Tab-separated table of C-alpha atoms and ligand atoms in Angstrom:
chain	number	residue	atom	x	y	z
Q	1	UNK	CA	22.730	4.358	215.034
Q	2	UNK	CA	19.179	4.103	213.754
Q	3	UNK	CA	17.590	2.769	210.581
Q	4	UNK	CA	15.394	5.284	208.767
Q	5	UNK	CA	13.015	4.864	205.845
Q	6	UNK	CA	11.109	7.096	203.485
Q	7	UNK	CA	8.113	5.046	202.385
Q	8	UNK	CA	6.158	6.001	199.295
Q	9	UNK	CA	3.238	4.340	197.566
Q	10	UNK	CA	5.418	2.858	194.817
Q	11	UNK	CA	8.970	2.879	196.195
Q	12	UNK	CA	10.706	3.072	199.547
Q	13	UNK	CA	14.217	4.087	200.473
Q	14	UNK	CA	16.195	3.323	203.597
Q	15	UNK	CA	19.274	4.682	205.274
Q	16	UNK	CA	21.580	4.227	208.254
Q	17	UNK	CA	21.797	7.354	210.381
Q	18	UNK	CA	24.650	7.985	212.823
Q	19	UNK	CA	23.244	11.483	213.174
Q	20	UNK	CA	20.650	13.547	211.347
Q	21	UNK	CA	23.451	15.049	209.206
Q	22	UNK	CA	25.151	11.690	208.678
Q	23	UNK	CA	22.936	9.263	206.761
Q	24	UNK	CA	24.196	6.448	204.589
Q	25	UNK	CA	21.441	6.108	201.980
Q	26	UNK	CA	20.462	2.685	200.646
Q	27	UNK	CA	19.099	1.834	197.228
Q	28	UNK	CA	15.440	2.578	196.507
Q	29	UNK	CA	13.258	-0.543	196.289
Q	30	UNK	CA	9.626	-1.161	195.260
Q	31	UNK	CA	7.153	-0.881	198.168
Q	32	UNK	CA	5.390	-4.205	198.777
Q	33	UNK	CA	2.147	-2.277	199.226
Q	34	UNK	CA	-0.246	-5.204	199.657
Q	35	UNK	CA	1.953	-7.763	201.446
Q	36	UNK	CA	2.698	-6.986	205.103
Q	37	UNK	CA	5.227	-9.841	205.468
Q	38	UNK	CA	7.151	-8.678	202.397
Q	39	UNK	CA	6.966	-5.094	203.689
Q	40	UNK	CA	8.424	-6.178	207.035
Q	41	UNK	CA	11.010	-8.188	205.082
Q	42	UNK	CA	12.403	-5.036	203.439
Q	43	UNK	CA	12.753	-3.329	206.842
Q	44	UNK	CA	14.200	-6.458	208.490
Q	45	UNK	CA	16.853	-6.821	205.775
Q	46	UNK	CA	17.964	-3.235	206.289
Q	47	UNK	CA	18.160	-3.847	210.051
Q	48	UNK	CA	20.134	-7.074	209.544
Q	49	UNK	CA	22.590	-5.356	207.173
Q	50	UNK	CA	23.079	-2.343	209.465
Q	51	UNK	CA	26.807	-1.871	210.204
Q	52	UNK	CA	26.054	-1.494	213.954
Q	53	UNK	CA	23.048	-2.758	215.938
Q	54	UNK	CA	20.380	-0.060	215.400
Q	55	UNK	CA	18.559	1.395	218.434
Q	56	UNK	CA	15.348	2.187	216.562
Q	57	UNK	CA	13.643	2.308	213.207
Q	58	UNK	CA	11.967	5.525	212.092
Q	59	UNK	CA	9.968	6.042	208.919
Q	60	UNK	CA	8.129	8.685	206.944
Q	61	UNK	CA	4.838	7.257	205.707
Q	62	UNK	CA	2.453	8.577	203.020
Q	63	UNK	CA	-0.446	8.684	205.459
Q	64	UNK	CA	-1.196	9.252	209.129
Q	65	UNK	CA	-1.556	7.385	212.386
Q	66	UNK	CA	-5.099	7.940	213.603
Q	67	UNK	CA	-5.088	9.686	216.974
Q	68	UNK	CA	-6.757	7.588	219.639
Q	69	UNK	CA	-6.912	4.262	217.831
Q	70	UNK	CA	-3.304	4.222	216.602
Q	71	UNK	CA	-4.466	2.687	213.338
Q	72	UNK	CA	-2.604	3.542	210.149
Q	73	UNK	CA	-4.511	5.445	207.483
Q	74	UNK	CA	-2.263	4.908	204.482
Q	75	UNK	CA	-4.290	4.613	201.267
Q	76	UNK	CA	-1.246	4.058	199.045
Q	77	UNK	CA	0.227	1.273	201.204
Q	78	UNK	CA	-2.805	-0.896	202.037
Q	79	UNK	CA	-0.809	-3.494	204.008
Q	80	UNK	CA	-0.118	-0.968	206.796
Q	81	UNK	CA	-3.536	0.687	206.657
Q	82	UNK	CA	-6.246	-0.135	209.193
Q	83	UNK	CA	-3.833	-1.873	211.592
Q	84	UNK	CA	-1.972	-0.643	214.706
Q	85	UNK	CA	1.043	-0.297	212.460
Q	86	UNK	CA	3.647	0.859	215.002
Q	87	UNK	CA	2.887	-1.989	217.428
Q	88	UNK	CA	2.800	-4.550	214.616
Q	89	UNK	CA	6.149	-3.388	213.258
Q	90	UNK	CA	7.750	-3.301	216.712
Q	91	UNK	CA	6.564	-6.873	217.332
Q	92	UNK	CA	7.840	-8.056	213.954
Q	93	UNK	CA	11.180	-6.225	214.056
Q	94	UNK	CA	12.032	-6.320	217.772
Q	95	UNK	CA	12.966	-2.622	217.741
Q	96	UNK	CA	11.313	0.621	218.854
Q	97	UNK	CA	9.541	2.123	215.833
Q	98	UNK	CA	8.707	5.799	215.230
Q	99	UNK	CA	6.430	6.781	212.349
Q	100	UNK	CA	5.310	10.131	210.995
Q	101	UNK	CA	3.512	11.522	208.008
Q	102	UNK	CA	5.843	12.460	205.151
Q	103	UNK	CA	4.883	16.161	205.343
Q	104	UNK	CA	5.719	16.060	209.060
Q	105	UNK	CA	9.111	14.549	208.211
Q	106	UNK	CA	9.588	17.282	205.610
Q	107	UNK	CA	8.978	19.882	208.359
Q	108	UNK	CA	11.408	18.097	210.697
Q	109	UNK	CA	14.057	18.043	207.973
Q	110	UNK	CA	13.694	21.807	207.568
Q	111	UNK	CA	14.151	22.191	211.319
Q	112	UNK	CA	17.184	19.896	211.297
Q	113	UNK	CA	19.155	21.110	208.303
Q	114	UNK	CA	16.965	23.562	206.350
Q	115	UNK	CA	15.237	26.917	206.518
Q	116	UNK	CA	13.712	26.130	209.921
Q	117	UNK	CA	17.039	26.104	211.766
Q	118	UNK	CA	17.021	28.586	214.625
Q	119	UNK	CA	13.248	29.139	214.532
Q	120	UNK	CA	10.967	28.185	217.421
Q	121	UNK	CA	7.760	27.521	215.488
Q	122	UNK	CA	8.247	25.994	212.053
Q	123	UNK	CA	5.282	25.333	209.779
Q	124	UNK	CA	6.622	23.278	206.872
Q	125	UNK	CA	4.150	23.182	204.012
Q	126	UNK	CA	3.882	21.111	200.858
Q	127	UNK	CA	2.519	22.702	197.685
Q	128	UNK	CA	2.658	19.999	195.078
Q	129	UNK	CA	0.449	17.134	193.972
Q	130	UNK	CA	-1.332	17.786	197.252
Q	131	UNK	CA	-1.334	20.445	199.939
Q	132	UNK	CA	-0.069	19.389	203.356
Q	133	UNK	CA	2.178	20.429	206.160
Q	134	UNK	CA	3.729	19.753	209.512
Q	135	UNK	CA	4.188	21.805	212.650
Q	136	UNK	CA	7.336	21.656	214.776
Q	137	UNK	CA	7.614	23.695	217.968
Q	138	UNK	CA	10.910	23.932	219.881
Q	139	UNK	CA	12.211	21.005	217.838
Q	140	UNK	CA	9.265	18.811	218.770
Q	141	UNK	CA	6.898	17.468	216.134
Q	142	UNK	CA	3.336	18.248	217.204
Q	143	UNK	CA	2.174	15.055	215.458
Q	144	UNK	CA	4.704	12.760	217.103
Q	145	UNK	CA	1.871	10.544	218.403
Q	146	UNK	CA	-0.068	10.712	215.145
Q	147	UNK	CA	-2.904	12.961	214.088
Q	148	UNK	CA	-3.720	15.648	211.583
Q	149	UNK	CA	-1.860	18.740	212.859
Q	150	UNK	CA	-0.507	20.825	210.003
Q	151	UNK	CA	-2.989	19.438	207.459
Q	152	UNK	CA	-4.126	22.832	206.220
Q	153	UNK	CA	-5.046	21.394	202.800
Q	154	UNK	CA	-8.404	20.001	203.878
Q	155	UNK	CA	-11.528	21.825	204.963
Q	156	UNK	CA	-13.931	23.746	202.729
Q	157	UNK	CA	-12.227	27.125	203.118
Q	158	UNK	CA	-11.099	28.108	199.600
Q	159	UNK	CA	-12.449	31.561	198.705
Q	160	UNK	CA	-15.610	31.556	196.565
Q	161	UNK	CA	-14.781	34.956	195.091
Q	162	UNK	CA	-11.300	36.129	194.144
Q	163	UNK	CA	-9.334	38.292	191.738
Q	164	UNK	CA	-9.515	41.802	190.347
Q	165	UNK	CA	-11.952	41.951	188.615
Q	166	UNK	CA	-13.615	39.518	190.947
Q	167	UNK	CA	-14.643	36.102	189.662
Q	168	UNK	CA	-16.583	33.243	191.215
Q	169	UNK	CA	-14.453	30.214	192.142
Q	170	UNK	CA	-16.152	26.796	192.088
Q	171	UNK	CA	-15.904	24.476	195.068
Q	172	UNK	CA	-13.641	21.883	193.442
Q	173	UNK	CA	-14.237	18.371	194.738
Q	174	UNK	CA	-11.453	16.984	196.931
Q	175	UNK	CA	-10.246	13.414	197.415
Q	176	UNK	CA	-11.104	13.674	201.134
Q	177	UNK	CA	-14.816	13.822	200.298
Q	178	UNK	CA	-15.304	17.556	200.897
Q	179	UNK	CA	-15.515	20.285	198.262
Q	180	UNK	CA	-13.641	23.579	198.288
Q	181	UNK	CA	-10.498	22.283	200.011
Q	182	UNK	CA	-7.201	24.044	199.385
Q	183	UNK	CA	-5.872	20.636	198.357
Q	184	UNK	CA	-8.246	20.786	195.377
Q	185	UNK	CA	-7.758	24.509	194.680
Q	186	UNK	CA	-4.109	25.507	195.248
Q	187	UNK	CA	-2.266	22.200	194.732
Q	188	UNK	CA	-0.626	21.761	191.324
Q	189	UNK	CA	-3.805	20.203	189.927
Q	190	UNK	CA	-5.845	22.878	191.728
Q	191	UNK	CA	-3.856	25.563	189.914
Q	192	UNK	CA	-4.603	23.722	186.661
Q	193	UNK	CA	-8.323	23.569	187.550
Q	194	UNK	CA	-8.320	27.311	188.325
Q	195	UNK	CA	-6.664	28.030	184.974
Q	196	UNK	CA	-9.235	25.853	183.180
Q	197	UNK	CA	-12.086	27.600	184.985
Q	198	UNK	CA	-10.754	31.093	184.259
Q	199	UNK	CA	-9.619	30.647	180.673
Q	200	UNK	CA	-11.142	27.391	179.412
Q	201	UNK	CA	-7.653	26.106	178.634
Q	202	UNK	CA	-5.594	23.097	179.674
Q	203	UNK	CA	-2.078	23.825	180.928
Q	204	UNK	CA	0.255	22.120	183.369
Q	205	UNK	CA	1.093	23.927	186.596
Q	206	UNK	CA	4.689	24.170	185.360
Q	207	UNK	CA	3.529	25.898	182.164
Q	208	UNK	CA	1.230	28.231	184.123
Q	209	UNK	CA	4.053	29.274	186.473
Q	210	UNK	CA	6.442	29.697	183.523
Q	211	UNK	CA	3.844	31.820	181.691
Q	212	UNK	CA	3.324	33.931	184.818
Q	213	UNK	CA	7.078	34.444	185.166
Q	214	UNK	CA	7.142	35.538	181.481
Q	215	UNK	CA	4.320	38.035	182.099
Q	216	UNK	CA	1.675	36.336	179.908
Q	217	UNK	CA	-1.795	37.709	180.631
Q	218	UNK	CA	-3.760	34.503	181.284
Q	219	UNK	CA	-1.223	32.853	183.619
Q	220	UNK	CA	-0.772	36.235	185.390
Q	221	UNK	CA	-4.522	36.254	186.117
Q	222	UNK	CA	-4.474	32.609	187.260
Q	223	UNK	CA	-1.532	33.114	189.613
Q	224	UNK	CA	-2.951	36.350	191.063
Q	225	UNK	CA	-6.079	34.419	192.042
Q	226	UNK	CA	-4.070	31.393	193.193
Q	227	UNK	CA	-1.989	33.651	195.487
Q	228	UNK	CA	-5.094	35.310	196.918
Q	229	UNK	CA	-6.742	31.947	197.681
Q	230	UNK	CA	-3.589	30.428	199.221
Q	231	UNK	CA	-2.434	33.455	201.218
Q	232	UNK	CA	-5.477	34.099	203.415
Q	233	UNK	CA	-5.660	30.691	205.162
Q	234	UNK	CA	-1.873	30.613	205.434
Q	235	UNK	CA	-1.888	33.971	207.238
Q	236	UNK	CA	-4.522	32.690	209.643
Q	237	UNK	CA	-2.317	29.665	210.339
Q	238	UNK	CA	0.503	32.043	211.233
Q	239	UNK	CA	-1.784	33.870	213.668
Q	240	UNK	CA	-2.975	30.572	215.151
Q	241	UNK	CA	0.347	28.767	215.534
Q	242	UNK	CA	2.802	31.687	215.922
Q	243	UNK	CA	4.802	30.132	213.079
Q	244	UNK	CA	7.833	32.314	212.451
Q	245	UNK	CA	9.053	30.562	209.315
Q	246	UNK	CA	7.182	28.643	206.608
Q	247	UNK	CA	9.480	26.532	204.418
Q	248	UNK	CA	7.699	25.371	201.255
Q	249	UNK	CA	8.341	22.034	199.579
Q	250	UNK	CA	6.619	20.112	196.801
Q	251	UNK	CA	6.682	20.804	193.072
Q	252	UNK	CA	5.330	24.368	193.247
Q	253	UNK	CA	7.903	25.158	195.933
Q	254	UNK	CA	10.549	24.814	193.220
Q	255	UNK	CA	9.751	28.280	191.813
Q	256	UNK	CA	11.690	30.926	193.718
Q	257	UNK	CA	9.548	33.671	192.176
Q	258	UNK	CA	6.260	31.975	193.105
Q	259	UNK	CA	7.313	31.476	196.720
Q	260	UNK	CA	8.513	35.086	196.943
Q	261	UNK	CA	5.121	36.197	195.588
Q	262	UNK	CA	3.324	34.000	198.123
Q	263	UNK	CA	5.450	35.515	200.885
Q	264	UNK	CA	4.538	39.015	199.675
Q	265	UNK	CA	0.845	38.016	199.635
Q	266	UNK	CA	0.867	36.470	203.132
Q	267	UNK	CA	2.858	39.011	205.134
Q	268	UNK	CA	0.373	41.943	204.927
Q	269	UNK	CA	-2.351	39.589	206.242
Q	270	UNK	CA	-0.677	38.423	209.472
Q	271	UNK	CA	-1.114	40.173	212.801
Q	272	UNK	CA	2.598	39.899	213.565
Q	273	UNK	CA	4.673	42.102	211.294
Q	274	UNK	CA	7.651	40.380	209.695
Q	275	UNK	CA	10.436	42.539	208.291
Q	276	UNK	CA	12.051	39.548	206.604
Q	277	UNK	CA	10.776	36.674	204.440
Q	278	UNK	CA	8.286	34.410	206.218
Q	279	UNK	CA	7.309	32.015	203.424
Q	280	UNK	CA	10.538	30.656	201.956
Q	281	UNK	CA	11.749	27.832	199.745
Q	282	UNK	CA	12.687	24.652	201.562
Q	283	UNK	CA	16.433	24.175	201.882
Q	284	UNK	CA	16.754	20.456	202.643
Q	285	UNK	CA	17.058	19.291	199.059
Q	286	UNK	CA	18.526	15.831	199.657
Q	287	UNK	CA	16.221	13.142	201.062
Q	288	UNK	CA	14.069	15.261	203.413
Q	289	UNK	CA	11.964	12.166	204.191
Q	290	UNK	CA	15.016	10.308	205.503
Q	291	UNK	CA	16.417	13.335	207.324
Q	292	UNK	CA	13.064	14.012	209.007
Q	293	UNK	CA	12.602	10.343	209.906
Q	294	UNK	CA	16.112	10.294	211.380
Q	295	UNK	CA	15.322	13.347	213.529
Q	296	UNK	CA	12.124	11.662	214.693
Q	297	UNK	CA	14.022	8.439	215.459
Q	298	UNK	CA	16.727	10.120	217.508
Q	299	UNK	CA	14.130	12.234	219.328
Q	300	UNK	CA	12.287	9.042	220.292
Q	301	UNK	CA	15.290	7.402	221.974
S	401	ZN	ZN1	-10.000	17.775	201.148
């Protein structure tokens, strides 16, 4: 048995996993974001209450482990940022600890119980508040030792011209310090920024997608441009990684029609020809963070 956690900036949730498909989920608790001892306390309590002695603790974190230094980069949980977090937790808890970015855990969950089952190269992507992703090859997370693999949301690659008729797209500023990232252009707030730029109107991403589904002219224009900007880099990722399935999670992944449209936009741009859907909705709907962490934990034993 292992203890798994899905750690967010405001709350964290634990579980006891006998297997990836067999997780007893604990109650969600506030994340003690600025107090390392209190943070360890939450994990230690879960370990102490575990019905059998756990062999490891595995957690999805809202950040990354810096390759090389092993330092956590976790802006939303400052108490585990800037420290060798895995070593510190192992010392405090007396258990092997495995950590991975939450988008990586999302990808692992799709491999374990979702749309990635049976596929060799799974690129799980998040289209929501941010744009992220994780890459799993032959069941192995490419980021298992930390790092940025799968982070296709950052880099100044968003198209500067898009649409028919063509329109200039600004380089929206991104939280990472660059401008023109996909994270700033095709995330939910990126879609809203595109809509504002194109039509001078405020609308939520949900309203834009709903308007597009209803055939309204302005949202149809926004989504056509959004698809064009998102599809090209995604197709290049397919060429680069040999991904043969791309499960989509995050808020925008909730629209079946939008994901089908993204699939239709990506497939003509890849070198490999797919005669079946490539970009699909994620299927692991229940606690992907915990499921992915559990997979990571068992893989680390
Ligand atoms: Zn960025």
